[in-house]
mmCIF file of C-alpha atoms and ligand atoms in Angstrom:
data_model
loop_
_atom_site.group_PDB
_atom_site.id
_atom_site.type_symbol
_atom_site.label_atom_id
_atom_site.label_comp_id
_atom_site.label_asym_id
_atom_site.label_seq_id
_atom_site.Cartn_x
_atom_site.Cartn_y
_atom_site.Cartn_z
ATOM 1 C CA UNK A 292 55.125 17.993 128.837
ATOM 2 C CA UNK A 293 55.068 21.708 129.544
ATOM 3 C CA UNK A 294 58.290 23.705 129.201
ATOM 4 C CA UNK A 295 59.963 24.693 132.457
ATOM 5 C CA UNK A 296 59.926 28.301 133.635
ATOM 6 C CA UNK A 297 62.347 29.174 136.408
ATOM 7 C CA UNK A 298 61.587 32.391 138.326
ATOM 8 C CA UNK A 299 64.558 33.775 140.236
ATOM 9 C CA UNK A 300 62.503 35.661 142.843
ATOM 10 C CA UNK A 301 59.173 34.984 144.429
ATOM 11 C CA UNK A 302 56.604 36.917 142.367
ATOM 12 C CA UNK A 303 52.973 37.588 143.389
ATOM 13 C CA UNK A 304 50.944 34.408 142.916
ATOM 14 C CA UNK A 305 48.213 36.197 140.951
ATOM 15 C CA UNK A 306 50.846 37.097 138.344
ATOM 16 C CA UNK A 307 52.360 33.614 138.314
ATOM 17 C CA UNK A 308 49.066 31.686 138.246
ATOM 18 C CA UNK A 309 48.194 32.329 134.544
ATOM 19 C CA UNK A 310 51.652 31.058 133.578
ATOM 20 C CA UNK A 311 51.002 27.638 135.119
ATOM 21 C CA UNK A 312 48.689 26.737 132.271
ATOM 22 C CA UNK A 313 51.616 26.926 129.848
ATOM 23 C CA UNK A 314 54.686 26.250 131.968
ATOM 24 C CA UNK A 315 55.924 23.936 134.652
ATOM 25 C CA UNK A 316 56.725 26.775 137.064
ATOM 26 C CA UNK A 317 59.572 26.572 139.535
ATOM 27 C CA UNK A 318 60.404 29.603 141.659
ATOM 28 C CA UNK A 319 63.091 30.634 144.147
ATOM 29 C CA UNK A 320 60.988 31.011 147.301
ATOM 30 C CA UNK A 321 62.201 34.388 148.540
ATOM 31 C CA UNK A 322 61.272 37.938 147.670
ATOM 32 C CA UNK A 323 64.265 39.444 149.433
ATOM 33 C CA UNK A 324 67.160 37.032 148.923
ATOM 34 C CA UNK A 325 68.746 36.418 145.558
ATOM 35 C CA UNK A 326 68.777 32.900 144.222
ATOM 36 C CA UNK A 327 72.191 31.388 145.075
ATOM 37 C CA UNK A 328 74.432 30.933 142.075
ATOM 38 C CA UNK A 329 74.626 27.138 142.420
ATOM 39 C CA UNK A 330 70.829 26.883 142.514
ATOM 40 C CA UNK A 331 70.515 29.079 139.427
ATOM 41 C CA UNK A 332 73.074 26.960 137.569
ATOM 42 C CA UNK A 333 71.211 23.804 138.483
ATOM 43 C CA UNK A 334 67.778 25.204 137.593
ATOM 44 C CA UNK A 335 68.720 26.592 134.186
ATOM 45 C CA UNK A 336 69.856 23.135 133.085
ATOM 46 C CA UNK A 337 66.267 22.202 132.252
ATOM 47 C CA UNK A 338 64.568 25.620 131.924
ATOM 48 C CA UNK A 339 63.104 26.871 128.651
ATOM 49 C CA UNK A 340 62.198 30.231 130.186
ATOM 50 C CA UNK A 341 63.917 32.278 132.866
ATOM 51 C CA UNK A 342 62.541 35.277 134.773
ATOM 52 C CA UNK A 343 65.313 37.370 136.305
ATOM 53 C CA UNK A 344 65.908 40.540 138.312
ATOM 54 C CA UNK A 345 69.005 42.743 138.215
ATOM 55 C CA UNK A 346 70.881 40.804 140.876
ATOM 56 C CA UNK A 347 70.901 37.660 138.734
ATOM 57 C CA UNK A 348 74.069 37.655 136.658
ATOM 58 C CA UNK A 349 73.319 35.848 133.413
ATOM 59 C CA UNK A 350 76.792 35.326 132.005
ATOM 60 C CA UNK A 351 78.600 32.774 129.871
ATOM 61 C CA UNK A 352 78.592 30.194 132.656
ATOM 62 C CA UNK A 353 74.817 30.405 133.083
ATOM 63 C CA UNK A 354 74.177 30.333 129.330
ATOM 64 C CA UNK A 355 76.505 27.333 128.955
ATOM 65 C CA UNK A 356 74.534 25.569 131.677
ATOM 66 C CA UNK A 357 71.208 26.256 129.930
ATOM 67 C CA UNK A 358 70.925 24.177 126.745
ATOM 68 C CA UNK A 359 67.124 24.417 126.583
ATOM 69 C CA UNK A 360 66.825 28.139 127.285
ATOM 70 C CA UNK A 361 64.753 30.121 124.770
ATOM 71 C CA UNK A 362 63.642 33.260 126.607
ATOM 72 C CA UNK A 363 64.883 35.431 129.472
ATOM 73 C CA UNK A 364 62.488 38.065 130.808
ATOM 74 C CA UNK A 365 64.117 40.752 132.898
ATOM 75 C CA UNK A 366 62.292 42.820 135.504
ATOM 76 C CA UNK A 367 64.235 45.998 134.718
ATOM 77 C CA UNK A 368 64.895 48.367 131.868
ATOM 78 C CA UNK A 369 68.674 47.970 132.292
ATOM 79 C CA UNK A 370 70.108 44.658 131.129
ATOM 80 C CA UNK A 371 73.835 44.938 131.674
ATOM 81 C CA UNK A 372 73.645 41.930 134.037
ATOM 82 C CA UNK A 373 72.716 39.746 131.059
ATOM 83 C CA UNK A 374 75.128 38.759 128.308
ATOM 84 C CA UNK A 375 72.564 39.794 125.717
ATOM 85 C CA UNK A 376 74.709 39.469 122.596
ATOM 86 C CA UNK A 377 75.675 35.937 123.475
ATOM 87 C CA UNK A 378 72.078 35.072 124.371
ATOM 88 C CA UNK A 379 70.865 36.447 121.052
ATOM 89 C CA UNK A 380 73.599 34.525 119.192
ATOM 90 C CA UNK A 381 72.164 31.392 120.761
ATOM 91 C CA UNK A 382 68.666 32.360 119.660
ATOM 92 C CA UNK A 383 67.531 33.234 123.175
ATOM 93 C CA UNK A 384 65.050 36.114 123.366
ATOM 94 C CA UNK A 385 65.729 38.720 126.076
ATOM 95 C CA UNK A 386 63.030 41.157 127.150
ATOM 96 C CA UNK A 387 63.022 44.149 129.500
ATOM 97 C CA UNK A 388 60.538 46.641 130.987
ATOM 98 C CA UNK A 389 61.008 50.144 129.561
ATOM 99 C CA UNK A 390 58.442 52.976 129.517
ATOM 100 C CA UNK A 391 56.359 51.884 132.512
ATOM 101 C CA UNK A 392 59.103 53.041 134.875
ATOM 102 C CA UNK A 393 60.108 56.276 133.156
ATOM 103 C CA UNK A 394 58.126 58.780 135.239
ATOM 104 C CA UNK A 395 58.655 56.868 138.482
ATOM 105 C CA UNK A 396 62.410 56.816 138.005
ATOM 106 C CA UNK A 397 62.411 60.489 137.010
ATOM 107 C CA UNK A 398 60.508 61.276 140.234
ATOM 108 C CA UNK A 399 63.155 59.459 142.238
ATOM 109 C CA UNK A 400 66.003 61.139 140.373
ATOM 110 C CA UNK A 401 64.534 64.536 141.117
ATOM 111 C CA UNK A 402 63.743 63.638 144.720
ATOM 112 C CA UNK A 403 67.304 62.448 145.268
ATOM 113 C CA UNK A 404 68.654 65.605 143.664
ATOM 114 C CA UNK A 405 66.545 67.732 145.998
ATOM 115 C CA UNK A 406 67.271 65.623 149.059
ATOM 116 C CA UNK A 407 71.000 65.931 148.385
ATOM 117 C CA UNK A 408 70.804 69.672 147.667
ATOM 118 C CA UNK A 409 69.130 70.326 151.009
ATOM 119 C CA UNK A 410 70.754 67.451 152.912
ATOM 120 C CA UNK A 411 67.341 66.275 153.986
ATOM 121 C CA UNK A 412 68.640 62.938 155.258
ATOM 122 C CA UNK A 413 71.299 64.669 157.367
ATOM 123 C CA UNK A 414 68.745 67.094 158.807
ATOM 124 C CA UNK A 415 66.315 64.285 159.529
ATOM 125 C CA UNK A 416 68.985 62.205 161.245
ATOM 126 C CA UNK A 417 70.131 65.177 163.318
ATOM 127 C CA UNK A 418 66.583 65.949 164.406
ATOM 128 C CA UNK A 419 65.933 62.372 165.487
ATOM 129 C CA UNK A 420 69.202 62.450 167.433
ATOM 130 C CA UNK A 421 67.977 65.489 169.392
ATOM 131 C CA UNK A 422 70.360 67.906 167.664
ATOM 132 C CA UNK A 423 67.648 70.453 166.771
ATOM 133 C CA UNK A 424 68.330 72.644 169.732
ATOM 134 C CA UNK A 425 67.644 76.095 168.313
ATOM 135 C CA UNK A 426 66.925 77.948 165.097
ATOM 136 C CA UNK A 427 70.341 78.702 163.687
ATOM 137 C CA UNK A 428 70.816 81.423 161.073
ATOM 138 C CA UNK A 429 73.034 79.186 158.989
ATOM 139 C CA UNK A 430 71.976 75.844 160.407
ATOM 140 C CA UNK A 431 70.985 72.981 158.106
ATOM 141 C CA UNK A 432 71.598 75.069 155.004
ATOM 142 C CA UNK A 433 71.869 73.565 151.546
ATOM 143 C CA UNK A 434 71.894 74.889 147.989
ATOM 144 C CA UNK A 435 69.071 76.013 145.719
ATOM 145 C CA UNK A 436 67.596 73.782 143.078
ATOM 146 C CA UNK A 437 65.244 76.398 141.643
ATOM 147 C CA UNK A 438 66.944 78.440 138.932
ATOM 148 C CA UNK A 439 70.173 76.437 138.961
ATOM 149 C CA UNK A 440 71.850 74.564 136.087
ATOM 150 C CA UNK A 441 71.250 70.865 135.600
ATOM 151 C CA UNK A 442 73.481 68.750 133.367
ATOM 152 C CA UNK A 443 71.943 65.493 132.230
ATOM 153 C CA UNK A 444 74.322 62.853 130.903
ATOM 154 C CA UNK A 445 72.242 60.447 128.812
ATOM 155 C CA UNK A 446 69.155 61.921 127.194
ATOM 156 C CA UNK A 447 66.813 58.985 126.867
ATOM 157 C CA UNK A 448 63.246 58.588 128.054
ATOM 158 C CA UNK A 449 64.109 59.117 131.714
ATOM 159 C CA UNK A 450 66.340 62.083 130.888
ATOM 160 C CA UNK A 451 63.462 63.782 129.091
ATOM 161 C CA UNK A 452 61.131 63.090 131.994
ATOM 162 C CA UNK A 453 63.620 64.625 134.431
ATOM 163 C CA UNK A 454 63.981 67.623 132.150
ATOM 164 C CA UNK A 455 60.269 68.323 132.275
ATOM 165 C CA UNK A 456 60.510 68.416 136.064
ATOM 166 C CA UNK A 457 63.610 70.610 135.890
ATOM 167 C CA UNK A 458 61.853 73.090 133.632
ATOM 168 C CA UNK A 459 59.122 73.525 136.248
ATOM 169 C CA UNK A 460 61.925 74.458 138.638
ATOM 170 C CA UNK A 461 63.154 77.085 136.192
ATOM 171 C CA UNK A 462 66.402 75.195 135.746
ATOM 172 C CA UNK A 463 68.770 75.817 132.912
ATOM 173 C CA UNK A 464 69.285 72.375 131.381
ATOM 174 C CA UNK A 465 72.356 71.117 129.529
ATOM 175 C CA UNK A 466 72.531 67.610 128.212
ATOM 176 C CA UNK A 467 75.119 65.308 126.769
ATOM 177 C CA UNK A 468 74.217 62.312 124.683
ATOM 178 C CA UNK A 469 75.814 60.034 122.100
ATOM 179 C CA UNK A 470 73.667 61.732 119.531
ATOM 180 C CA UNK A 471 72.238 65.184 119.619
ATOM 181 C CA UNK A 472 68.448 65.438 119.884
ATOM 182 C CA UNK A 473 67.265 68.616 118.163
ATOM 183 C CA UNK A 474 63.610 67.689 118.742
ATOM 184 C CA UNK A 475 64.161 67.572 122.482
ATOM 185 C CA UNK A 476 66.083 70.862 122.358
ATOM 186 C CA UNK A 477 63.249 72.595 120.477
ATOM 187 C CA UNK A 478 60.559 71.207 122.739
ATOM 188 C CA UNK A 479 62.221 71.835 126.070
ATOM 189 C CA UNK A 480 64.715 74.603 125.411
ATOM 190 C CA UNK A 481 67.643 72.595 126.724
ATOM 191 C CA UNK A 482 71.125 72.868 125.250
ATOM 192 C CA UNK A 483 73.457 70.168 123.985
ATOM 193 C CA UNK A 484 76.919 70.368 125.540
ATOM 194 C CA UNK A 485 80.154 68.434 125.329
ATOM 195 C CA UNK A 486 80.818 66.391 128.431
ATOM 196 C CA UNK A 487 83.490 68.881 129.498
ATOM 197 C CA UNK A 488 81.192 71.898 129.113
ATOM 198 C CA UNK A 489 78.382 70.138 130.911
ATOM 199 C CA UNK A 490 80.597 69.111 133.818
ATOM 200 C CA UNK A 491 82.195 72.512 134.277
ATOM 201 C CA UNK A 492 78.949 74.496 134.042
ATOM 202 C CA UNK A 493 76.402 72.444 135.946
ATOM 203 C CA UNK A 494 75.298 72.867 139.543
ATOM 204 C CA UNK A 495 73.821 69.361 139.382
ATOM 205 C CA UNK A 496 75.182 66.574 137.211
ATOM 206 C CA UNK A 497 72.745 63.723 136.719
ATOM 207 C CA UNK A 498 73.992 60.422 135.319
ATOM 208 C CA UNK A 499 71.414 58.549 133.260
ATOM 209 C CA UNK A 500 73.377 56.647 130.608
ATOM 210 C CA UNK A 501 72.963 52.887 130.579
ATOM 211 C CA UNK A 502 75.933 50.833 131.742
ATOM 212 C CA UNK A 503 78.073 49.313 128.979
ATOM 213 C CA UNK A 504 81.739 48.811 128.168
ATOM 214 C CA UNK A 505 81.636 52.325 126.613
ATOM 215 C CA UNK A 506 80.115 54.048 129.626
ATOM 216 C CA UNK A 507 82.016 52.160 132.322
ATOM 217 C CA UNK A 508 83.989 54.686 134.379
ATOM 218 C CA UNK A 509 83.159 57.644 132.110
ATOM 219 C CA UNK A 510 82.856 59.788 135.208
ATOM 220 C CA UNK A 511 86.290 59.326 136.729
ATOM 221 C CA UNK A 512 88.742 61.521 138.626
ATOM 222 C CA UNK A 513 89.405 63.779 135.649
ATOM 223 C CA UNK A 514 85.701 64.345 134.921
ATOM 224 C CA UNK A 515 84.810 64.906 138.572
ATOM 225 C CA UNK A 516 87.740 67.319 138.671
ATOM 226 C CA UNK A 517 86.010 69.420 136.004
ATOM 227 C CA UNK A 518 82.933 69.920 138.175
ATOM 228 C CA UNK A 519 82.359 73.054 140.214
ATOM 229 C CA UNK A 520 83.373 72.921 143.874
ATOM 230 C CA UNK A 521 79.756 73.655 144.715
ATOM 231 C CA UNK A 522 78.313 71.009 142.391
ATOM 232 C CA UNK A 523 76.348 67.891 143.241
ATOM 233 C CA UNK A 524 76.598 64.580 141.391
ATOM 234 C CA UNK A 525 73.536 62.328 141.215
ATOM 235 C CA UNK A 526 73.601 58.798 139.801
ATOM 236 C CA UNK A 527 70.392 56.812 139.354
ATOM 237 C CA UNK A 528 71.539 54.701 136.404
ATOM 238 C CA UNK A 529 74.143 52.081 137.282
ATOM 239 C CA UNK A 530 77.127 51.914 139.568
ATOM 240 C CA UNK A 531 80.391 51.634 137.670
ATOM 241 C CA UNK A 532 79.604 54.527 135.349
ATOM 242 C CA UNK A 533 80.944 56.786 138.095
ATOM 243 C CA UNK A 534 84.281 55.664 139.503
ATOM 244 C CA UNK A 535 83.458 55.237 143.201
ATOM 245 C CA UNK A 536 87.056 55.578 144.391
ATOM 246 C CA UNK A 537 87.438 58.879 142.543
ATOM 247 C CA UNK A 538 84.080 60.040 143.864
ATOM 248 C CA UNK A 539 85.022 59.134 147.424
ATOM 249 C CA UNK A 540 88.228 61.167 147.164
ATOM 250 C CA UNK A 541 86.400 64.151 145.659
ATOM 251 C CA UNK A 542 83.725 64.139 148.352
ATOM 252 C CA UNK A 543 86.242 63.663 151.136
ATOM 253 C CA UNK A 544 88.397 66.547 149.934
ATOM 254 C CA UNK A 545 85.339 68.679 149.051
ATOM 255 C CA UNK A 546 86.385 68.982 145.416
ATOM 256 C CA UNK A 547 82.634 68.762 144.825
ATOM 257 C CA UNK A 548 79.935 69.504 147.353
ATOM 258 C CA UNK A 549 77.933 66.290 147.597
ATOM 259 C CA UNK A 550 76.567 63.244 145.826
ATOM 260 C CA UNK A 551 73.255 61.421 145.695
ATOM 261 C CA UNK A 552 73.510 57.762 144.736
ATOM 262 C CA UNK A 553 70.789 55.215 144.111
ATOM 263 C CA UNK A 554 73.186 52.772 142.438
ATOM 264 C CA UNK A 555 76.590 51.325 143.291
ATOM 265 C CA UNK A 556 79.442 49.309 141.791
ATOM 266 C CA UNK A 557 78.565 46.456 144.148
ATOM 267 C CA UNK A 558 74.947 46.030 145.196
ATOM 268 C CA UNK A 559 73.864 45.754 147.921
ATOM 269 C CA UNK A 560 76.508 48.293 148.931
ATOM 270 C CA UNK A 561 78.774 46.566 151.490
ATOM 271 C CA UNK A 562 78.366 48.108 154.920
ATOM 272 C CA UNK A 563 82.120 48.694 155.114
ATOM 273 C CA UNK A 564 82.099 50.805 151.945
ATOM 274 C CA UNK A 565 84.112 54.007 152.554
ATOM 275 C CA UNK A 566 81.246 55.909 150.912
ATOM 276 C CA UNK A 567 79.126 55.309 154.004
ATOM 277 C CA UNK A 568 81.629 57.191 156.168
ATOM 278 C CA UNK A 569 81.023 60.442 154.277
ATOM 279 C CA UNK A 570 78.563 63.025 155.578
ATOM 280 C CA UNK A 571 78.106 64.687 152.177
ATOM 281 C CA UNK A 572 76.450 61.781 150.440
ATOM 282 C CA UNK A 573 72.833 60.688 150.219
ATOM 283 C CA UNK A 574 72.421 56.976 149.570
ATOM 284 C CA UNK A 575 69.410 54.940 148.539
ATOM 285 C CA UNK A 576 69.107 51.180 147.944
ATOM 286 C CA UNK A 577 68.456 51.206 144.147
ATOM 287 C CA UNK A 578 64.797 52.263 144.374
ATOM 288 C CA UNK A 579 64.414 54.223 141.121
ATOM 289 C CA UNK A 580 61.381 52.276 139.904
ATOM 290 C CA UNK A 581 60.077 51.325 143.326
ATOM 291 C CA UNK A 582 56.442 52.324 143.491
ATOM 292 C CA UNK A 583 53.777 49.658 143.846
ATOM 293 C CA UNK A 584 52.088 50.625 140.593
ATOM 294 C CA UNK A 585 55.284 50.626 138.568
ATOM 295 C CA UNK A 586 56.742 47.441 139.999
ATOM 296 C CA UNK A 587 53.446 45.658 139.286
ATOM 297 C CA UNK A 588 53.476 47.075 135.739
ATOM 298 C CA UNK A 589 57.010 45.723 135.257
ATOM 299 C CA UNK A 590 55.968 42.299 136.540
ATOM 300 C CA UNK A 591 52.950 42.392 134.247
ATOM 301 C CA UNK A 592 55.108 43.152 131.169
ATOM 302 C CA UNK A 593 57.351 40.188 132.000
ATOM 303 C CA UNK A 594 54.366 37.936 132.547
ATOM 304 C CA UNK A 595 52.817 38.995 129.221
ATOM 305 C CA UNK A 596 56.113 38.348 127.417
ATOM 306 C CA UNK A 597 56.186 34.836 128.865
ATOM 307 C CA UNK A 598 52.557 34.206 127.917
ATOM 308 C CA UNK A 599 53.149 35.484 124.380
ATOM 309 C CA UNK A 600 56.202 33.271 123.990
ATOM 310 C CA UNK A 601 54.271 30.213 125.177
ATOM 311 C CA UNK A 602 51.520 30.923 122.631
ATOM 312 C CA UNK A 603 53.994 31.351 119.791
ATOM 313 C CA UNK A 604 53.422 35.128 119.631
ATOM 314 C CA UNK A 605 55.976 37.972 119.739
ATOM 315 C CA UNK A 606 56.994 38.780 123.315
ATOM 316 C CA UNK A 607 56.928 42.497 124.160
ATOM 317 C CA UNK A 608 60.069 44.624 124.534
ATOM 318 C CA UNK A 609 62.743 42.378 123.111
ATOM 319 C CA UNK A 610 66.208 43.868 123.453
ATOM 320 C CA UNK A 611 68.722 43.825 120.572
ATOM 321 C CA UNK A 612 66.206 42.046 118.390
HETATM 322 C C1 LIG B 188 66.552 49.400 137.330
HETATM 323 O O1 LIG B 188 67.617 49.767 137.647
HETATM 324 C C2 LIG B 188 66.171 49.117 135.990
HETATM 325 O O2 LIG B 188 67.069 49.036 135.135
HETATM 326 O O3 LIG B 188 64.984 48.954 135.736
#
């Protein structure tokens, strides 16, 4: 009997087909709707392998319901939705998809930064609503990206990729990271700063740290309060790192100028979220890695990890190994 693989979202058949030789494949039949919790709990009862996306919360309850589980492949670089330590303690391998999404996510981070700086979404919406009635001397004005100061919180692979883009825009780059990276400083001419210095000196603050108990809420009211009144906050990492209530208050009272968010505490962002009432915010539906090429590369890494596991080889990109 083949081991059971449960796939929590419908994946392209050409990527699933090679897995059928090794696994009894069962798949939630929707690309757009998350597998309901009760279905997931039922399916993991017999699954040896599980293929998840970031909306699938793999917590104690799921692990307790999965006595046969040996591998979880995750179509994301971030894995805060999976109780990895507990999985590893139970001998379950967890894999993710780093590297292939680095440049794509950096593109999106920079695009969101620029869109927020120039309020492109606001201008676009106004134009479609027929509000482009004349050329106004100070109409639709934003702030400059070129030559400004960017503060990057979290200098990992994506942070470095954003920095290369920032350098082409003649930006002065500060970064804050758990550990200082002299190699990065030498190569790119960026400067390490304490969180306080970064926040109080940057025109753009970009959040790129992964979500964990240590980074939860690290950008709260006090930290936002240190930012310049003219500054823009951009988060493309995970909701929950920035305190959304504090951010709402700061944007509403213009303590900072604007924010660009690709990630939220609750995703999808509820339509009654107060954030959506603010004009000085640019929102995107968590699309950092969303190009066809990159999403297919992520799927391919997951598929290869599953194939390797089935053949008794080392799956790629195991986290906390
Ligand atoms: C997306 O957010 C990812 O972690 O890949």
